[in-house]
Coordinates of C-alpha atoms and ligand atoms in Angstrom, one line a residue:
M1 CA 0.0 0.0 0.0
R2 CA 2.8 2.4 0.9
L3 CA 4.5 1.5 -2.4
I4 CA 1.5 2.6 -4.5
E5 CA 0.9 5.7 -2.3
S6 CA 4.5 6.7 -3.0
Q7 CA 3.9 6.5 -6.8
L8 CA 0.8 8.8 -6.6
T9 CA 0.8 12.4 -5.4
G10 CA -1.9 13.4 -2.9
I11 CA -3.6 10.0 -2.9
V12 CA -4.1 7.6 0.0
G13 CA -5.3 4.1 -0.3
S14 CA -7.0 1.3 1.6
V15 CA -7.8 -2.4 1.2
L16 CA -11.1 -3.6 2.5
L17 CA -11.8 -7.3 2.8
L18 CA -15.2 -8.9 2.3
D19 CA -16.3 -11.1 5.3
K20 CA -17.0 -14.8 4.8
A21 CA -20.7 -14.2 4.6
G22 CA -20.1 -11.8 1.7
G23 CA -22.1 -9.0 3.2
H24 CA -19.8 -6.6 5.0
L25 CA -16.4 -4.9 4.3
H26 CA -13.7 -4.8 7.0
H27 CA -10.4 -2.9 6.9
G28 CA -7.4 -4.9 5.8
A29 CA -4.8 -2.2 5.3
A30 CA -5.1 1.6 5.3
P31 CA -1.8 3.0 6.6
S32 CA -2.4 6.7 5.6
L33 CA -6.1 7.0 5.8
A34 CA -7.4 8.9 8.9
K35 CA -7.8 6.4 11.7
E36 CA -11.2 7.7 12.9
Y37 CA -12.5 7.5 9.4
T38 CA -11.1 3.9 9.0
H39 CA -12.9 2.9 12.2
A40 CA -16.1 4.6 11.2
I41 CA -16.5 2.7 7.9
D42 CA -15.3 -0.6 9.2
G43 CA -18.0 -3.3 8.8
T44 CA -19.9 -1.3 6.1
R45 CA -22.4 -3.5 4.3
I46 CA -22.2 -3.8 0.6
G47 CA -25.1 -2.6 -1.6
P48 CA -26.2 -0.6 -4.7
K49 CA -25.7 2.8 -3.0
V50 CA -23.0 2.4 -0.4
G51 CA -20.3 5.0 -1.3
S52 CA -17.6 3.8 -3.8
C53 CA -16.4 0.7 -2.0
G54 CA -19.7 -0.9 -0.9
T55 CA -21.1 -0.3 -4.4
A56 CA -18.0 -1.6 -6.2
A57 CA -18.1 -4.8 -4.2
Y58 CA -21.8 -5.1 -4.8
R59 CA -21.5 -4.4 -8.6
R60 CA -18.3 -6.4 -9.0
E61 CA -16.9 -3.5 -11.1
P62 CA -14.8 -0.4 -10.5
V63 CA -16.7 2.7 -9.2
I64 CA -15.0 6.0 -9.8
V65 CA -16.6 8.8 -7.8
T66 CA -14.9 12.1 -8.8
D67 CA -16.9 14.3 -6.3
I68 CA -18.1 12.7 -3.1
M69 CA -20.1 15.8 -2.1
S70 CA -22.3 15.6 -5.2
D71 CA -22.3 11.9 -6.2
P72 CA -25.6 10.2 -5.2
L73 CA -23.7 7.0 -4.2
W74 CA -22.3 8.9 -1.3
E75 CA -25.5 10.5 -0.2
D76 CA -25.7 8.5 3.1
F77 CA -22.0 8.9 3.9
R78 CA -21.3 12.6 3.1
D79 CA -21.5 13.8 6.7
L80 CA -19.2 11.0 7.8
V81 CA -16.4 11.8 5.3
R82 CA -16.7 15.6 5.4
P83 CA -14.5 16.2 8.5
Y84 CA -11.6 14.4 6.8
G85 CA -11.7 16.4 3.5
Y86 CA -11.7 13.4 1.1
R87 CA -13.4 14.5 -2.1
S88 CA -12.9 11.7 -4.6
C89 CA -12.8 8.0 -4.1
W90 CA -12.0 5.4 -6.8
S91 CA -12.8 1.8 -5.7
T92 CA -12.0 -1.4 -7.6
P93 CA -13.2 -4.9 -6.6
I94 CA -10.4 -7.4 -5.8
L95 CA -11.4 -10.7 -7.4
S96 CA -10.1 -14.2 -6.9
H97 CA -8.9 -16.2 -9.9
T98 CA -12.4 -17.6 -10.1
G99 CA -14.0 -14.2 -10.1
V100 CA -15.2 -14.2 -6.5
V101 CA -15.1 -10.7 -4.8
L102 CA -12.5 -10.8 -2.0
G103 CA -12.5 -7.2 -1.2
V104 CA -12.0 -3.7 -2.7
F105 CA -9.0 -1.5 -3.3
A106 CA -9.9 2.2 -2.7
M107 CA -7.9 5.4 -3.5
Y108 CA -8.9 8.7 -1.9
S109 CA -7.9 12.2 -3.0
K110 CA -8.7 15.5 -1.3
T111 CA -9.4 17.1 -4.7
V112 CA -12.3 16.6 -7.1
R113 CA -10.8 14.5 -9.9
E114 CA -10.8 11.3 -11.7
P115 CA -7.7 9.0 -12.1
T116 CA -5.3 9.6 -15.0
K117 CA -4.7 6.8 -17.5
A118 CA -1.4 6.0 -15.8
E119 CA -3.1 6.0 -12.3
S120 CA -5.8 3.7 -13.6
N121 CA -3.2 1.3 -15.0
L122 CA -1.3 1.3 -11.7
I123 CA -4.5 0.7 -9.7
D124 CA -5.5 -2.2 -12.0
F125 CA -2.1 -3.8 -11.6
T126 CA -2.0 -3.4 -7.8
T127 CA -5.6 -4.7 -7.5
R128 CA -4.6 -7.9 -9.3
I129 CA -1.5 -8.3 -7.1
A130 CA -3.7 -7.7 -4.0
G131 CA -6.0 -10.5 -5.2
I132 CA -3.1 -13.0 -5.5
A133 CA -1.8 -12.0 -2.1
I134 CA -5.2 -12.3 -0.4
E135 CA -5.9 -15.6 -2.0
R136 CA -2.6 -16.9 -0.9
K137 CA -3.2 -15.7 2.7
L138 CA -6.7 -17.3 2.7
A139 CA -5.2 -20.6 1.4
E140 CA -2.5 -20.5 4.2
D141 CA -5.2 -19.8 6.8
R142 CA -7.3 -22.7 5.5
I143 CA -4.3 -25.1 5.6
H144 CA -3.5 -24.0 9.1
F145 CA -7.1 -24.4 10.1
M146 CA -7.3 -27.9 8.5
A147 CA -4.1 -29.0 10.2
N148 CA -5.5 -28.0 13.6
H149 CA -9.2 -28.8 13.2
D150 CA -11.4 -31.7 12.6
T151 CA -13.0 -31.4 9.1
L152 CA -16.4 -32.9 10.1
T153 CA -17.2 -30.9 13.2
G154 CA -14.9 -27.9 12.8
L155 CA -13.6 -28.5 16.4
P156 CA -9.9 -28.3 17.3
N157 CA -8.2 -31.7 16.7
R158 CA -5.5 -33.6 18.5
A159 CA -2.7 -31.3 17.2
L160 CA -4.3 -28.2 18.8
L161 CA -5.3 -30.1 21.9
G162 CA -1.6 -30.5 23.0
D163 CA -1.0 -26.8 22.5
R164 CA -4.2 -25.6 24.3
L165 CA -3.7 -28.1 27.2
S166 CA -0.1 -27.1 27.6
Q167 CA -1.1 -23.4 27.7
A168 CA -3.8 -24.1 30.2
I169 CA -1.2 -25.9 32.4
L170 CA 1.2 -23.0 32.2
Y171 CA -1.5 -20.6 33.2
A172 CA -2.6 -22.8 36.1
Q173 CA 1.0 -23.1 37.3
R174 CA 1.5 -19.3 37.3
Y175 CA -1.8 -18.3 38.9
D176 CA -2.3 -21.3 41.2
R177 CA -5.4 -22.6 39.4
W178 CA -6.6 -26.0 38.2
V179 CA -7.2 -27.4 34.7
S180 CA -9.8 -30.1 34.3
V181 CA -9.7 -32.6 31.4
V182 CA -12.8 -34.6 30.4
F183 CA -12.3 -37.6 28.1
I184 CA -15.6 -38.4 26.4
D185 CA -16.4 -41.5 24.4
L186 CA -19.9 -42.0 23.0
D187 CA -21.6 -45.2 23.9
N188 CA -22.6 -47.7 21.1
F189 CA -21.8 -45.1 18.4
K190 CA -20.7 -48.0 16.1
L191 CA -24.2 -49.3 16.3
V192 CA -25.6 -46.1 14.9
N193 CA -23.0 -46.1 12.1
D194 CA -23.6 -49.7 11.3
T195 CA -27.3 -49.7 11.4
L196 CA -28.3 -46.2 10.2
G197 CA -25.3 -45.5 8.0
H198 CA -22.3 -43.2 8.1
N199 CA -24.2 -40.1 7.1
A200 CA -26.4 -40.5 10.2
G201 CA -23.3 -41.2 12.3
D202 CA -21.7 -38.0 10.9
A203 CA -24.9 -36.0 11.6
L204 CA -25.0 -37.3 15.2
L205 CA -21.3 -36.3 15.8
K206 CA -21.8 -32.8 14.4
T207 CA -24.9 -32.2 16.5
L208 CA -23.3 -33.5 19.7
A209 CA -20.1 -31.5 19.0
S210 CA -22.0 -28.2 18.7
R211 CA -24.0 -29.0 21.9
M212 CA -20.8 -29.7 23.8
V213 CA -19.4 -26.4 22.7
R214 CA -22.5 -24.6 24.1
C215 CA -21.9 -26.3 27.5
V216 CA -18.6 -24.7 28.2
R217 CA -17.1 -21.2 28.4
A218 CA -15.5 -19.5 25.4
T219 CA -12.1 -20.0 27.0
D220 CA -12.5 -23.7 27.3
T221 CA -11.7 -26.1 24.5
V222 CA -13.8 -28.9 23.0
V223 CA -11.6 -31.2 20.8
R224 CA -12.6 -34.1 18.6
L225 CA -9.8 -36.7 18.8
G226 CA -11.3 -38.8 16.1
G227 CA -14.2 -41.3 15.7
D228 CA -16.5 -40.9 18.7
E229 CA -13.9 -39.6 21.1
F230 CA -13.9 -36.0 22.4
V231 CA -11.8 -34.2 25.0
V232 CA -13.0 -31.1 26.9
V233 CA -10.3 -28.9 28.5
L234 CA -11.7 -26.7 31.2
F235 CA -9.3 -23.8 31.6
D236 CA -8.6 -21.7 34.7
Q237 CA -10.6 -23.7 37.3
D238 CA -11.0 -22.5 40.8
P239 CA -9.5 -25.2 43.1
D240 CA -12.0 -24.4 45.8
V241 CA -15.2 -24.6 43.8
D242 CA -16.6 -27.7 42.1
L243 CA -17.4 -26.4 38.7
V244 CA -16.4 -29.5 36.9
G245 CA -19.3 -31.5 38.4
A246 CA -21.8 -28.9 37.1
T247 CA -20.2 -28.9 33.6
L248 CA -20.2 -32.7 33.5
Q249 CA -24.0 -32.7 34.2
K250 CA -24.5 -30.1 31.6
L251 CA -22.6 -32.2 29.0
R252 CA -24.5 -35.3 29.9
T253 CA -27.8 -33.6 29.6
A254 CA -26.9 -32.0 26.2
I255 CA -25.6 -35.3 24.8
A256 CA -28.8 -37.1 26.0
E257 CA -31.2 -34.7 24.2
P258 CA -32.8 -36.6 21.3
V259 CA -31.2 -36.2 17.9
C260 CA -33.3 -36.5 14.9
L261 CA -31.7 -38.7 12.2
G262 CA -34.0 -39.0 9.3
E263 CA -37.1 -40.7 10.6
R264 CA -35.5 -41.8 13.9
H265 CA -34.9 -40.0 17.1
I266 CA -31.7 -41.2 18.8
R267 CA -30.8 -40.6 22.4
A268 CA -27.0 -40.8 22.8
T269 CA -25.1 -41.4 26.0
A270 CA -21.4 -41.1 26.8
S271 CA -18.8 -42.5 29.1
M272 CA -16.5 -39.8 30.6
G273 CA -13.3 -39.8 32.4
V274 CA -12.2 -36.8 34.4
V275 CA -8.8 -35.6 35.6
N276 CA -7.6 -32.4 37.3
Y277 CA -4.2 -30.7 37.0
P278 CA -2.1 -30.8 39.2
D279 CA -3.5 -33.7 41.3
D280 CA -3.8 -36.3 38.5
G281 CA -0.8 -35.4 36.3
A282 CA 1.8 -32.7 35.6
T283 CA 1.9 -32.9 31.8
A284 CA -0.6 -32.9 29.0
D285 CA 0.3 -36.5 28.0
V286 CA -0.1 -37.9 31.5
L287 CA -3.4 -36.0 32.1
L288 CA -4.8 -37.3 28.8
A289 CA -3.7 -40.9 29.5
N290 CA -5.2 -40.8 32.9
A291 CA -8.5 -39.3 31.7
D292 CA -8.6 -42.1 29.1
A293 CA -8.1 -44.7 31.9
A294 CA -10.9 -43.1 33.9
M295 CA -13.2 -43.1 30.8
Y296 CA -12.5 -46.9 30.4
R297 CA -13.5 -47.3 34.0
A298 CA -16.8 -45.6 33.2
K299 CA -17.3 -48.0 30.3
E300 CA -16.6 -51.0 32.5
L301 CA -19.2 -49.7 35.0
G302 CA -21.9 -50.0 32.4
R303 CA -21.4 -46.8 30.3
D304 CA -23.5 -43.6 30.5
N305 CA -21.6 -42.3 33.6
F306 CA -18.5 -40.3 34.5
Q307 CA -15.5 -41.4 36.6
F308 CA -12.9 -39.2 38.3
Y309 CA -9.4 -40.7 37.9
A310 CA -7.9 -42.9 40.6
P311 CA -4.4 -44.3 40.3
E312 CA -5.7 -47.9 40.5
F313 CA -7.3 -47.4 37.1
N314 CA -3.9 -47.8 35.5
A315 CA -3.5 -51.1 37.4
T316 CA -6.8 -52.2 36.0
A317 CA -5.6 -51.4 32.5
Q318 CA -2.5 -53.4 33.2
E319 CA -4.6 -56.3 34.4
K320 CA -6.6 -56.1 31.2
F321 CA -3.4 -56.3 29.2
L322 CA -2.3 -59.4 31.1
L323 CA -5.7 -61.1 30.6
Q324 CA -5.4 -60.4 26.9
E325 CA -2.1 -62.2 26.8
E326 CA -3.5 -65.1 28.7
L327 CA -6.6 -65.3 26.4
R328 CA -4.2 -65.9 23.5
N329 CA -3.1 -69.2 25.2
A330 CA -6.4 -70.2 26.6
L331 CA -7.5 -72.3 23.6
A332 CA -4.2 -74.2 23.4
R333 CA -4.5 -74.9 27.2
A334 CA -8.0 -76.2 26.8
E335 CA -9.3 -73.7 29.4
F336 CA -12.7 -73.1 27.8
T337 CA -15.8 -75.0 28.6
L338 CA -19.4 -74.7 27.6
L339 CA -22.5 -74.5 29.7
Y340 CA -26.0 -75.0 28.2
Q341 CA -29.1 -73.2 29.0
P342 CA -32.4 -75.0 28.2
Q343 CA -35.1 -73.4 26.1
V344 CA -38.6 -74.5 26.9
D345 CA -41.8 -74.7 24.8
L346 CA -44.3 -72.4 26.7
R347 CA -47.3 -74.6 25.7
S348 CA -46.0 -78.1 26.3
G349 CA -43.3 -77.2 28.9
N350 CA -40.8 -79.4 27.1
V351 CA -37.1 -78.6 26.6
F352 CA -36.5 -78.5 22.9
A353 CA -33.2 -76.7 22.6
A354 CA -30.2 -75.5 24.6
E355 CA -28.0 -72.4 24.1
A356 CA -24.3 -73.1 24.4
L357 CA -22.7 -70.4 26.6
I358 CA -18.9 -70.3 26.9
R359 CA -17.0 -69.9 30.2
W360 CA -13.2 -69.5 30.6
N361 CA -11.8 -71.7 33.3
H362 CA -8.9 -69.5 34.2
P363 CA -6.1 -71.2 36.2
S364 CA -6.0 -68.4 38.9
H365 CA -9.1 -66.3 38.5
G366 CA -11.5 -69.3 38.3
L367 CA -14.6 -69.3 36.0
I368 CA -14.7 -66.1 34.0
A369 CA -18.0 -65.0 32.4
P370 CA -18.1 -64.3 28.7
M371 CA -18.8 -60.6 29.0
K372 CA -15.3 -60.3 30.7
F373 CA -13.5 -61.8 27.7
I374 CA -15.7 -62.0 24.6
P375 CA -15.4 -58.2 23.9
M376 CA -11.6 -58.6 24.2
A377 CA -11.6 -61.6 22.0
E378 CA -13.6 -59.5 19.4
E379 CA -11.1 -56.7 19.6
T380 CA -8.1 -59.0 19.1
G381 CA -9.7 -61.3 16.5
L382 CA -9.3 -64.2 18.9
I383 CA -13.1 -64.7 18.7
V384 CA -12.6 -66.4 15.3
P385 CA -10.7 -69.5 16.6
I386 CA -12.6 -69.4 19.9
G387 CA -16.0 -69.2 18.1
D388 CA -14.9 -72.1 15.9
W389 CA -14.1 -74.2 19.0
V390 CA -17.5 -73.4 20.5
L391 CA -19.2 -74.5 17.2
H392 CA -17.3 -77.8 17.1
E393 CA -17.7 -78.5 20.8
A394 CA -21.5 -77.7 20.8
C395 CA -22.1 -80.0 17.8
R396 CA -20.0 -82.8 19.3
Q397 CA -21.9 -82.5 22.6
N398 CA -25.3 -82.5 21.0
K399 CA -24.4 -85.6 19.0
A400 CA -23.1 -87.2 22.2
W401 CA -26.5 -86.6 23.9
Q402 CA -28.3 -88.1 20.9
D403 CA -26.0 -91.1 20.9
A404 CA -26.7 -91.6 24.5
G405 CA -30.4 -92.1 23.6
L406 CA -31.7 -88.7 24.9
P407 CA -34.5 -87.0 23.0
P408 CA -32.9 -84.9 20.2
L409 CA -32.7 -81.2 20.8
V410 CA -31.3 -78.2 18.9
V411 CA -28.1 -76.6 20.1
C412 CA -27.9 -72.9 19.7
V413 CA -24.5 -71.2 19.2
N414 CA -23.8 -67.5 19.3
V415 CA -22.0 -66.1 16.3
S416 CA -20.1 -62.9 16.9
A417 CA -19.9 -60.0 14.4
R418 CA -16.3 -60.8 13.6
Q419 CA -16.9 -64.5 13.0
F420 CA -19.9 -63.7 10.8
K421 CA -17.7 -61.5 8.6
E422 CA -15.1 -64.3 8.1
K423 CA -15.3 -65.6 4.6
N424 CA -14.9 -69.2 5.7
L425 CA -17.7 -69.3 8.3
I426 CA -19.7 -71.7 6.0
S427 CA -16.8 -74.1 5.8
H428 CA -16.3 -73.9 9.6
V429 CA -20.0 -74.9 10.1
I430 CA -19.7 -77.7 7.5
D431 CA -16.6 -79.0 9.3
A432 CA -18.2 -78.9 12.7
L433 CA -21.2 -80.8 11.4
T434 CA -19.1 -83.3 9.5
D435 CA -16.6 -83.9 12.4
S436 CA -19.4 -84.5 14.9
G437 CA -21.8 -86.3 12.6
L438 CA -24.6 -84.0 13.8
E439 CA -27.5 -83.4 11.4
A440 CA -27.7 -79.7 10.4
K441 CA -31.3 -79.3 11.6
Y442 CA -30.0 -79.8 15.2
L443 CA -27.8 -76.7 15.0
E444 CA -29.1 -73.2 15.3
L445 CA -26.9 -70.1 14.9
E446 CA -27.9 -67.0 16.9
L447 CA -27.1 -63.7 15.2
T448 CA -27.7 -60.4 16.9
E449 CA -30.1 -58.0 15.2
S450 CA -27.4 -55.3 15.1
L451 CA -24.9 -57.6 13.4
I452 CA -27.4 -58.3 10.6
M453 CA -28.2 -54.6 10.3
Q454 CA -24.6 -53.7 9.7
N455 CA -24.9 -54.8 6.2
V456 CA -28.3 -56.3 5.4
D457 CA -27.5 -57.6 1.9
T458 CA -24.3 -59.4 2.8
A459 CA -26.0 -60.8 6.0
V460 CA -29.0 -62.1 4.0
A461 CA -26.7 -63.8 1.5
M462 CA -24.8 -65.4 4.3
M463 CA -27.9 -66.5 6.1
N464 CA -29.3 -68.0 2.9
A465 CA -26.1 -70.0 2.4
L466 CA -26.3 -71.2 6.0
Q467 CA -30.0 -72.1 5.7
S468 CA -29.2 -74.1 2.5
L469 CA -27.0 -76.3 4.7
G470 CA -30.1 -77.0 6.8
V471 CA -28.9 -75.0 9.7
Q472 CA -31.5 -72.9 11.5
I473 CA -31.0 -69.2 12.3
S474 CA -32.4 -67.0 15.0
I475 CA -32.2 -63.3 15.7
D476 CA -30.8 -62.6 19.2
D477 CA -31.4 -59.4 21.2
F478 CA -34.4 -58.6 19.0
G479 CA -35.7 -55.1 19.5
T480 CA -32.4 -53.4 20.0
G481 CA -31.0 -53.2 16.5
Y482 CA -33.4 -50.9 14.6
S483 CA -34.3 -53.5 11.9
S484 CA -37.0 -52.3 9.6
L485 CA -40.0 -54.4 8.8
S486 CA -39.2 -54.5 5.1
A487 CA -35.7 -55.9 5.9
L488 CA -37.1 -58.4 8.4
K489 CA -39.3 -60.0 5.8
T490 CA -36.3 -60.9 3.8
F491 CA -34.4 -62.6 6.6
P492 CA -34.4 -66.4 6.3
V493 CA -34.7 -66.9 10.1
A494 CA -36.8 -69.3 12.2
R495 CA -37.0 -67.4 15.4
L496 CA -36.9 -64.0 17.1
K497 CA -35.4 -63.8 20.5
I498 CA -36.9 -60.9 22.5
D499 CA -34.1 -59.0 24.2
K500 CA -33.7 -59.5 27.9
S501 CA -33.9 -55.8 28.5
F502 CA -37.6 -55.9 27.5
I503 CA -38.3 -58.9 29.7
N504 CA -36.7 -57.6 33.0
D505 CA -39.6 -55.3 34.0
L506 CA -42.3 -57.0 31.9
A507 CA -44.6 -57.3 34.8
T508 CA -44.7 -53.6 35.6
D509 CA -43.4 -51.6 32.7
E510 CA -46.1 -50.7 30.1
N511 CA -43.5 -49.8 27.5
D512 CA -41.8 -53.2 27.8
Q513 CA -45.1 -54.9 27.7
A514 CA -45.9 -53.0 24.5
V515 CA -42.6 -54.0 22.9
A516 CA -42.8 -57.6 23.9
S517 CA -46.4 -58.1 22.7
A518 CA -45.5 -56.3 19.4
V519 CA -42.6 -58.6 18.8
I520 CA -44.8 -61.6 19.5
S521 CA -47.5 -60.5 17.1
L522 CA -44.8 -59.5 14.5
G523 CA -43.4 -63.1 14.8
Q524 CA -46.9 -64.6 14.3
K525 CA -47.5 -62.4 11.2
L526 CA -44.2 -63.3 9.7
N527 CA -44.6 -67.0 10.6
L528 CA -41.6 -67.0 13.0
R529 CA -41.4 -68.5 16.4
V530 CA -40.7 -66.0 19.2
I531 CA -38.6 -66.8 22.3
A532 CA -38.3 -64.6 25.4
E533 CA -34.9 -64.6 27.1
G534 CA -34.0 -63.7 30.6
V535 CA -37.4 -65.0 32.0
E536 CA -37.1 -65.1 35.8
T537 CA -40.5 -64.7 37.4
D538 CA -44.0 -66.2 37.4
D539 CA -45.4 -62.8 36.4
Q540 CA -43.2 -62.7 33.3
V541 CA -44.3 -66.3 32.3
A542 CA -47.9 -65.4 32.8
F543 CA -47.6 -62.4 30.6
L544 CA -45.8 -64.4 27.9
R545 CA -48.4 -67.2 28.0
K546 CA -51.3 -64.7 27.9
N547 CA -49.7 -63.0 24.8
N548 CA -49.1 -66.3 23.1
C549 CA -45.3 -66.3 23.1
D550 CA -44.0 -69.6 21.9
E551 CA -40.9 -70.2 23.9
M552 CA -38.8 -69.0 26.8
Q553 CA -35.3 -69.2 28.3
G554 CA -34.3 -68.0 31.7
Y555 CA -33.5 -68.7 35.3
H556 CA -37.2 -69.3 35.9
F557 CA -36.7 -72.7 34.3
S558 CA -33.0 -73.2 34.7
K559 CA -29.7 -71.4 34.8
P560 CA -27.0 -72.4 32.3
V561 CA -25.9 -75.9 33.4
S562 CA -23.2 -78.4 32.4
A563 CA -23.6 -81.0 29.7
Q564 CA -24.4 -83.5 32.4
G565 CA -27.0 -81.2 33.8
I566 CA -28.8 -81.1 30.5
A567 CA -28.6 -84.9 30.2
R568 CA -30.1 -85.2 33.7
L569 CA -32.9 -82.8 32.7
L570 CA -33.7 -84.6 29.4
N571 CA -33.5 -88.0 31.2
K572 CA -36.0 -86.7 33.8
E573 CA -38.3 -85.4 31.1
Q574 CA -38.4 -88.8 29.2
G575 CA -38.6 -90.6 32.5
G576 CA -35.6 -92.8 31.4
H577 CA -32.4 -93.8 33.2
T578 CA -29.8 -93.4 30.5
S579 CA -26.7 -91.8 31.8
P580 CA -24.7 -90.1 29.2
E581 CA -21.3 -88.3 29.7
Ligands
LIG1 N1 -19.8 -64.9 20.5 C1 -20.1 -65.6 21.5 N2 -20.8 -65.0 22.6 C2 -21.1 -65.7 23.6 C3 -20.8 -67.1 23.8 N3 -21.2 -67.5 25.0 C4 -21.8 -66.5 25.6 N4 -21.8 -65.4 24.8 C5 -22.4 -64.1 25.0 O1 -22.0 -63.6 26.2 C6 -23.0 -62.9 26.8 C7 -23.2 -63.2 28.2 O2 -23.5 -64.6 28.3 P1 -23.7 -65.3 29.7 O3 -23.0 -64.6 30.8 O4 -23.5 -66.7 29.5 O5 -25.2 -64.9 30.0 C8 -26.2 -65.6 29.3 C9 -27.2 -66.2 30.2 O6 -26.6 -66.7 31.4 C10 -28.0 -65.0 30.6 N5 -29.3 -65.3 31.1 C11 -30.1 -66.3 30.7 N6 -31.2 -66.3 31.4 C12 -31.2 -65.3 32.3 C13 -32.0 -64.8 33.3 O7 -33.1 -65.3 33.5 N7 -31.6 -63.7 34.0 C14 -30.3 -63.1 33.7 N8 -30.0 -62.1 34.5 N9 -29.5 -63.6 32.8 C15 -29.9 -64.7 32.1 O8 -28.1 -64.3 29.4 C16 -27.1 -64.6 28.5 C17 -27.6 -65.2 27.2 O9 -27.8 -64.1 26.4 P2 -28.1 -64.3 24.9 O10 -26.9 -64.9 24.2 O11 -28.4 -63.0 24.4 O12 -29.2 -65.3 24.8 C18 -24.3 -63.1 26.0 O13 -24.6 -62.0 25.2 C19 -23.9 -64.3 25.1 O14 -24.5 -64.2 23.9 C20 -20.1 -67.7 22.7 O15 -19.7 -68.9 22.7 N10 -19.8 -66.9 21.6

């Protein structure tokens, strides 16, 4: 700007930049223009009669005003400019290489005149150079923003988190304050992505991100680490006042507000881990690692809660790591065993099937329940060989019961998502049937509804292939996976298993009653049998009978028992005395 001013006598210039919304002009550079005047016109809107600059940006063409005091374009601005003595103003729009208005280049003179040919050429040239410089600066700003922000939500990313957290720590050290860090992981986000699609998942993340930002102060930072993980840094916390508790509640409430995704309303929950500087760590890395450990603790405690960090959480993480190592060797050491839970016909009272449920007989921890190691086996991929062992063992045991003269029953085996995605699941099933000699009709595979909904077309193709072997298929945890009626019609399944969560309060909760009876009548309409799982009380049985549910499984009849336990049960039922293994 100084360079061009030095080439022109009695002329001062300014660059005004158009804001992102394209409606207002703000000063970029005006070294020689009167400061008060610069301030007075900062933020001027553009329009058809807004002095030289507002009009030039609006028209996207140069506007040469030789006499400000008489030109109609300046009518509304004459009083404003009069004290400074500017009489002519020549404004040229600065355009990007694609023709978008970036701002205006304005030259002011205190005399009434138009630019000479040489001045016009110089202004044109300078305007083009200004366009290149502004575009370059915008590109640099964009690159800097992208390097430090998450593209989906626009929130700061991991790179900026380190910087902001370190700044917050330095400030806290200097002024004897605290910094709180909240590690947030959404619960079951994968289910939303898998069942409703990635666009729905993205929309959910964006909505929750902007809600979280509204829960904290402008000086705090909400970061998206990636996936469904967020970190909130609460800056300048008073050590004597528990503000973090209130903020956590605000965050939980904001996250739990329903989110409309197409035709569905989703209520999200999150697991949160909280640490405070200086008590829980002295550096950004340690604070984040400890907040992460606290968040895992919140997950372990059933999700949808927050946990303040305690040093023993790291010990728990260490234990988990050890368990994972031991899980790798458990198959080779023959440490797994199967229990079987009988399934009963609600009309005849007969046992017609048994679900195989794995247990890990750990050398020092004793019998470990599947929820303690199946998720870990899923994470590590160990579920594939473990699941294959379950398949073989369940088929072998069922054939052994039959060979011992017991009434034939169906053995039900859970198939995990990872197993189901394995290309050779079909050949594993064929091997298990061939090795055991069990007829295919005595094997049922339980697939969860959410697993099927991850990719309906692939799942239906796989289910058809399994069905063509003669194997039966049932949908486990039905009612939790958002399957649509149109999709359900195409599933080659024999049974729906009403999820335990709808059975627990069946006797008292009207919503659960409505879901359970809807699933039963849905099954009847689609010609599918319906089994209720987790049945524990007489009231639940009475409700299921009254609503014509076909079958039940649960502690009311029997807990999962050993293979011998099933044999005893079947023996008793048939009134015989055969005594199988
Ligand atoms: N991929 C595989 N998953 C498996 C395998 N074996 C088990 N599992 C899955 O682990 C989950 C927990 O199983 P478990 O602890 O064995 O619990 C089962 C039953 O004991 C329990 N149940 C049954 N009746 C009742 C009841 O009346 N009350 C009550 N509180 N719990 C009851 O429910 C579990 C059976 O659930 P489901 O499979 O949905 O029918 C569980 O999700 C298993 O699927 C495996 O070999 N592979």
